[in-house]
Tab-separated table of C-alpha atoms in Angstrom:
chain	number	residue	atom	x	y	z
A	1	MET	CA	-3.702	23.388	-3.518
A	2	ARG	CA	-6.034	20.578	-2.430
A	3	GLU	CA	-5.890	20.314	1.375
A	4	LEU	CA	-7.079	16.724	1.611
A	5	LEU	CA	-5.982	13.620	-0.196
A	6	ASN	CA	-8.261	12.491	-2.994
A	7	TYR	CA	-10.300	9.650	-1.539
A	8	THR	CA	-13.352	7.407	-1.802
A	9	ILE	CA	-15.406	6.110	1.116
A	10	GLN	CA	-17.904	3.313	1.326
A	11	LYS	CA	-19.485	3.833	4.711
A	12	ILE	CA	-21.608	1.567	6.860
A	13	ASP	CA	-22.611	2.188	10.479
A	14	SER	CA	-20.994	-0.885	11.983
A	15	GLY	CA	-19.456	0.872	15.001
A	16	LYS	CA	-16.224	-0.926	14.151
A	17	PRO	CA	-12.842	0.429	12.964
A	18	ALA	CA	-12.783	1.487	9.314
A	19	LEU	CA	-10.439	-0.074	6.782
A	20	LEU	CA	-8.046	2.548	5.375
A	21	PHE	CA	-6.246	1.364	2.219
A	22	ILE	CA	-2.790	2.659	1.191
A	23	HIS	CA	-1.598	1.847	-2.305
A	24	PRO	CA	1.971	1.049	-3.400
A	25	LEU	CA	4.314	3.337	-5.359
A	26	GLY	CA	3.089	3.894	-8.880
A	27	ALA	CA	-0.531	3.009	-8.149
A	28	ASP	CA	-3.569	4.983	-6.968
A	29	LEU	CA	-6.732	4.338	-4.990
A	30	HIS	CA	-8.193	2.194	-7.792
A	31	PHE	CA	-5.608	-0.437	-6.875
A	32	TRP	CA	-8.070	-1.457	-4.161
A	33	ASP	CA	-11.319	-1.498	-6.158
A	34	GLU	CA	-11.866	-5.258	-6.116
A	35	CYS	CA	-10.883	-5.639	-2.491
A	36	ILE	CA	-13.248	-2.876	-1.444
A	37	ALA	CA	-16.112	-4.363	-3.454
A	38	LEU	CA	-15.670	-7.512	-1.382
A	39	LEU	CA	-15.109	-5.836	1.977
A	40	SER	CA	-17.466	-2.858	1.928
A	41	PRO	CA	-20.540	-4.959	2.916
A	42	HIS	CA	-18.739	-5.728	6.159
A	43	ARG	CA	-16.866	-2.523	7.086
A	44	THR	CA	-16.452	1.127	6.242
A	45	CYS	CA	-13.731	1.264	3.557
A	46	ILE	CA	-11.634	4.319	2.708
A	47	ALA	CA	-9.110	4.401	-0.128
A	48	CYS	CA	-6.969	7.424	-0.979
A	49	ASP	CA	-4.374	8.627	-3.415
A	50	LEU	CA	-1.166	9.340	-1.524
A	51	ARG	CA	0.484	12.725	-2.039
A	52	SER	CA	1.862	13.051	-5.574
A	53	ALA	CA	-0.242	10.111	-6.774
A	54	GLY	CA	-3.560	9.930	-8.580
A	55	GLU	CA	-5.567	13.116	-8.109
A	56	SER	CA	-4.056	14.169	-4.757
A	57	MET	CA	-1.940	17.287	-4.251
A	58	ARG	CA	1.657	17.299	-5.514
A	59	SER	CA	4.721	17.778	-3.341
A	60	ILE	CA	7.123	20.578	-4.148
A	61	GLY	CA	10.030	18.185	-3.639
A	62	PRO	CA	10.446	14.468	-3.007
A	63	VAL	CA	7.559	12.953	-1.062
A	64	SER	CA	8.345	12.244	2.600
A	65	VAL	CA	6.764	9.599	4.815
A	66	GLU	CA	6.128	12.333	7.379
A	67	GLU	CA	4.004	14.207	4.805
A	68	CYS	CA	2.085	11.024	4.010
A	69	VAL	CA	1.369	10.262	7.675
A	70	GLY	CA	0.181	13.852	8.218
A	71	ASP	CA	-2.041	13.618	5.171
A	72	LEU	CA	-3.617	10.362	6.365
A	73	GLU	CA	-4.262	11.698	9.854
A	74	ARG	CA	-5.858	14.868	8.437
A	75	LEU	CA	-8.105	12.714	6.263
A	76	ARG	CA	-9.125	10.465	9.175
A	77	SER	CA	-9.915	13.483	11.359
A	78	THR	CA	-11.893	15.286	8.663
A	79	LEU	CA	-13.968	12.177	7.977
A	80	ASN	CA	-14.629	11.862	11.729
A	81	ILE	CA	-13.408	8.268	11.785
A	82	ASP	CA	-12.359	7.309	15.328
A	83	ARG	CA	-10.138	4.312	14.651
A	84	VAL	CA	-8.743	2.635	11.586
A	85	ILE	CA	-7.305	-0.674	10.440
A	86	LEU	CA	-4.633	0.281	7.911
A	87	VAL	CA	-4.211	-1.952	4.876
A	88	GLY	CA	-1.072	-1.268	2.851
A	89	CYS	CA	0.854	-2.925	0.033
A	90	ALA	CA	4.639	-2.743	-0.473
A	91	ILE	CA	5.718	0.889	0.155
A	92	GLY	CA	2.112	1.477	1.209
A	93	SER	CA	2.730	-1.022	4.047
A	94	MET	CA	5.717	1.030	5.209
A	95	VAL	CA	3.612	4.207	5.204
A	96	ALA	CA	0.926	2.330	7.204
A	97	THR	CA	3.573	1.260	9.706
A	98	ALA	CA	4.794	4.824	10.122
A	99	TYR	CA	1.204	5.993	10.738
A	100	ALA	CA	0.586	3.298	13.345
A	101	ASP	CA	3.816	4.263	15.111
A	102	GLN	CA	2.893	7.974	15.237
A	103	HIS	CA	-0.840	7.513	15.909
A	104	PRO	CA	-1.226	4.350	17.998
A	105	GLY	CA	-4.399	5.617	19.607
A	106	ARG	CA	-6.096	5.768	16.201
A	107	THR	CA	-4.766	2.407	14.902
A	108	SER	CA	-6.662	-0.753	15.782
A	109	ALA	CA	-4.607	-3.088	13.575
A	110	LEU	CA	-2.297	-3.303	10.583
A	111	ILE	CA	-2.604	-5.483	7.505
A	112	LEU	CA	0.691	-5.322	5.607
A	113	SER	CA	0.870	-6.954	2.188
A	114	ASN	CA	4.253	-7.490	0.521
A	115	PRO	CA	5.881	-5.931	3.587
A	116	GLY	CA	9.437	-4.944	4.351
A	117	PRO	CA	11.202	-2.984	7.077
A	118	ARG	CA	13.213	-0.762	4.746
A	119	ILE	CA	14.216	0.055	1.174
A	120	GLU	CA	17.687	-1.462	0.942
A	121	PRO	CA	20.483	0.679	-0.578
A	122	ALA	CA	20.508	-1.185	-3.907
A	123	ALA	CA	16.729	-0.838	-4.226
A	124	GLY	CA	16.987	2.827	-3.267
A	125	ALA	CA	19.566	3.438	-5.944
A	126	ALA	CA	17.290	1.699	-8.462
A	127	LEU	CA	14.420	4.008	-7.456
A	128	GLU	CA	16.668	7.081	-7.899
A	129	ASP	CA	17.691	5.823	-11.326
A	130	ARG	CA	14.045	5.137	-12.217
A	131	ALA	CA	13.090	8.675	-11.176
A	132	ALA	CA	15.840	10.152	-13.364
A	133	ARG	CA	14.773	8.101	-16.395
A	134	VAL	CA	11.111	9.045	-15.932
A	135	GLN	CA	11.950	12.721	-15.663
A	136	ALA	CA	14.015	12.516	-18.856
A	137	GLY	CA	11.733	10.297	-20.951
A	138	GLY	CA	8.317	10.027	-19.279
A	139	MET	CA	6.701	6.847	-17.939
A	140	GLN	CA	7.491	4.994	-21.179
A	141	ALA	CA	11.164	5.101	-20.231
A	142	ILE	CA	10.677	2.430	-17.583
A	143	LEU	CA	8.111	0.269	-19.359
A	144	PRO	CA	7.396	-2.589	-19.558
A	145	ASP	CA	10.061	-3.624	-16.976
A	146	ALA	CA	8.629	-1.623	-14.053
A	147	VAL	CA	5.277	-3.391	-14.349
A	148	ASP	CA	6.620	-6.773	-15.409
A	149	ASN	CA	8.792	-6.948	-12.281
A	150	ALA	CA	5.709	-6.493	-10.117
A	151	PHE	CA	3.766	-9.065	-12.145
A	152	HIS	CA	6.447	-11.766	-12.097
A	153	ARG	CA	4.878	-15.123	-13.091
A	154	GLN	CA	1.444	-13.503	-13.395
A	155	PRO	CA	-0.685	-13.860	-16.532
A	156	LYS	CA	-0.628	-11.089	-19.123
A	157	ASP	CA	-4.400	-10.785	-18.868
A	158	LYS	CA	-6.925	-7.960	-18.469
A	159	ARG	CA	-5.768	-7.343	-14.912
A	160	TYR	CA	-2.198	-6.833	-16.114
A	161	ASP	CA	-3.388	-4.658	-19.012
A	162	ASP	CA	-5.520	-2.473	-16.729
A	163	TYR	CA	-2.617	-1.910	-14.340
A	164	MET	CA	-0.228	-1.154	-17.229
A	165	ASP	CA	-2.688	1.369	-18.657
A	166	ARG	CA	-3.122	3.314	-15.410
A	167	PHE	CA	0.598	3.162	-14.607
A	168	SER	CA	1.669	4.444	-18.001
A	169	ARG	CA	-0.791	7.382	-17.954
A	170	GLN	CA	0.165	8.829	-14.579
A	171	ASP	CA	1.953	12.166	-13.992
A	172	ALA	CA	5.608	11.339	-14.665
A	173	ALA	CA	7.019	14.274	-12.625
A	174	ALA	CA	4.877	13.333	-9.614
A	175	TYR	CA	5.931	9.723	-9.890
A	176	ALA	CA	9.574	10.748	-9.934
A	177	GLN	CA	9.089	12.797	-6.755
A	178	SER	CA	7.465	9.820	-5.060
A	179	ALA	CA	10.218	7.427	-6.136
A	180	ARG	CA	12.927	9.799	-4.869
A	181	GLY	CA	11.129	10.398	-1.603
A	182	PHE	CA	10.686	6.726	-0.809
A	183	ALA	CA	14.162	5.655	-1.942
A	184	GLY	CA	15.562	5.807	1.593
A	185	LEU	CA	12.425	4.740	3.499
A	186	ASP	CA	13.173	2.809	6.701
A	187	VAL	CA	10.489	1.822	9.247
A	188	THR	CA	12.584	-0.709	11.177
A	189	GLN	CA	12.325	1.149	14.494
A	190	ALA	CA	8.660	1.938	13.932
A	191	LEU	CA	7.883	-1.771	13.488
A	192	GLN	CA	9.472	-2.501	16.875
A	193	ARG	CA	7.151	-0.012	18.527
A	194	VAL	CA	3.925	-1.169	16.905
A	195	ALA	CA	1.774	-2.864	19.564
A	196	CYS	CA	-1.463	-3.470	17.685
A	197	PRO	CA	-2.350	-6.811	16.074
A	198	THR	CA	-0.684	-7.129	12.677
A	199	LEU	CA	-1.234	-9.423	9.712
A	200	LEU	CA	1.671	-9.880	7.318
A	201	VAL	CA	0.811	-11.191	3.846
A	202	ALA	CA	3.763	-12.275	1.720
A	203	ALA	CA	3.624	-13.411	-1.932
A	204	ARG	CA	5.557	-16.377	-3.249
A	205	HIS	CA	6.541	-14.703	-6.538
A	206	ASP	CA	7.453	-11.274	-5.176
A	207	ARG	CA	10.937	-10.519	-6.500
A	208	LEU	CA	11.125	-7.014	-4.957
A	209	LEU	CA	10.031	-7.768	-1.357
A	210	PRO	CA	10.144	-11.585	-1.271
A	211	PRO	CA	8.869	-13.828	1.558
A	212	ALA	CA	12.253	-13.782	3.270
A	213	VAL	CA	11.893	-10.007	3.717
A	214	ALA	CA	8.399	-10.494	5.105
A	215	SER	CA	9.907	-12.929	7.644
A	216	GLN	CA	12.410	-10.262	8.693
A	217	THR	CA	9.514	-7.900	9.189
A	218	ARG	CA	7.686	-10.471	11.332
A	219	GLU	CA	10.713	-10.797	13.657
A	220	LEU	CA	10.470	-7.059	14.474
A	221	LEU	CA	6.771	-7.061	15.412
A	222	PRO	CA	5.592	-7.857	18.942
A	223	ARG	CA	2.171	-9.148	17.790
A	224	SER	CA	1.895	-10.533	14.278
A	225	GLU	CA	0.335	-13.219	12.153
A	226	TYR	CA	1.788	-14.419	8.871
A	227	ALA	CA	0.300	-15.729	5.641
A	228	ILE	CA	1.628	-16.331	2.185
A	229	LEU	CA	-0.244	-16.210	-1.112
A	230	GLU	CA	1.301	-18.889	-3.299
A	231	GLN	CA	0.153	-17.508	-6.662
A	232	ALA	CA	0.743	-13.778	-6.097
A	233	ALA	CA	3.640	-11.447	-6.818
A	234	HIS	CA	4.529	-7.910	-5.726
A	235	PHE	CA	0.946	-6.628	-5.757
A	236	ALA	CA	-0.818	-9.451	-3.926
A	237	PRO	CA	-4.084	-7.559	-3.143
A	238	PHE	CA	-4.476	-6.533	-6.761
A	239	GLN	CA	-3.416	-9.867	-8.226
A	240	ARG	CA	-5.354	-12.119	-5.823
A	241	PRO	CA	-8.151	-9.969	-4.325
A	242	VAL	CA	-10.426	-12.841	-3.298
A	243	GLU	CA	-7.748	-14.690	-1.332
A	244	PHE	CA	-6.449	-11.423	0.142
A	245	THR	CA	-9.848	-10.304	1.416
A	246	GLU	CA	-10.528	-13.729	2.889
A	247	LEU	CA	-7.346	-13.311	4.931
A	248	ILE	CA	-8.498	-9.872	6.085
A	249	LEU	CA	-11.934	-11.118	7.192
A	250	ASP	CA	-10.415	-14.057	9.077
A	251	PHE	CA	-7.883	-11.770	10.738
A	252	ILE	CA	-10.356	-9.151	11.943
A	253	ALA	CA	-12.787	-11.814	13.156
A	254	GLY	CA	-10.035	-13.739	14.972
A	255	ASN	CA	-8.864	-10.577	16.760
A	256	GLY	CA	-12.316	-9.311	17.682
A	257	LEU	CA	-11.975	-6.256	15.472
């Protein structure tokens, strides 16, 4: 079994914390390609496939956030990166929060896109149902709805087509294990313990973790800034990479990172 997560790194010797990107459920490290192309001239950028996603190792059972945090810390240590700024989207934001809570000495800041403190019971039940349907009928069993929900009010353009193509071709069994593992995810207490600067980026058209949920997240954080992308949906960094990276650069500059 692969010991490390599958990853890419664009490294520059800036002496500043690296950006570590964590994709949402159903995606892989390529989710961040356009963001990294814009940010890599400024900062070391690392993107990885979470456990049971992309080309990373598969879990025997449902993926746990504890496994994900351990995988990320092992990757950071192996790459000899001292400190990181974690950039996550949706469930990836919750994983980033859990890492920051468990490894505060290695976390300089958090950038949480489409954030939320927990997967609510109804959403968790929907993930369990999605996992069952995928196991029975493959990824096609949940298409196109699974992607269309994340692209609410977004154009059906090449960006949509590219995401749909990668989503539909992924390992169905691994996706089901991820969906089941994240169905009960709750980082409410972790958010209250996070002390580092945090940027929350909500999206106006996000139907799954809407701006009201991002506001709930903000109330739990001791130090946070808030922005909203008016034209984005559930995958704001993928759908609006230019605007998203501008927010990142402003945030890290404003906080001396």
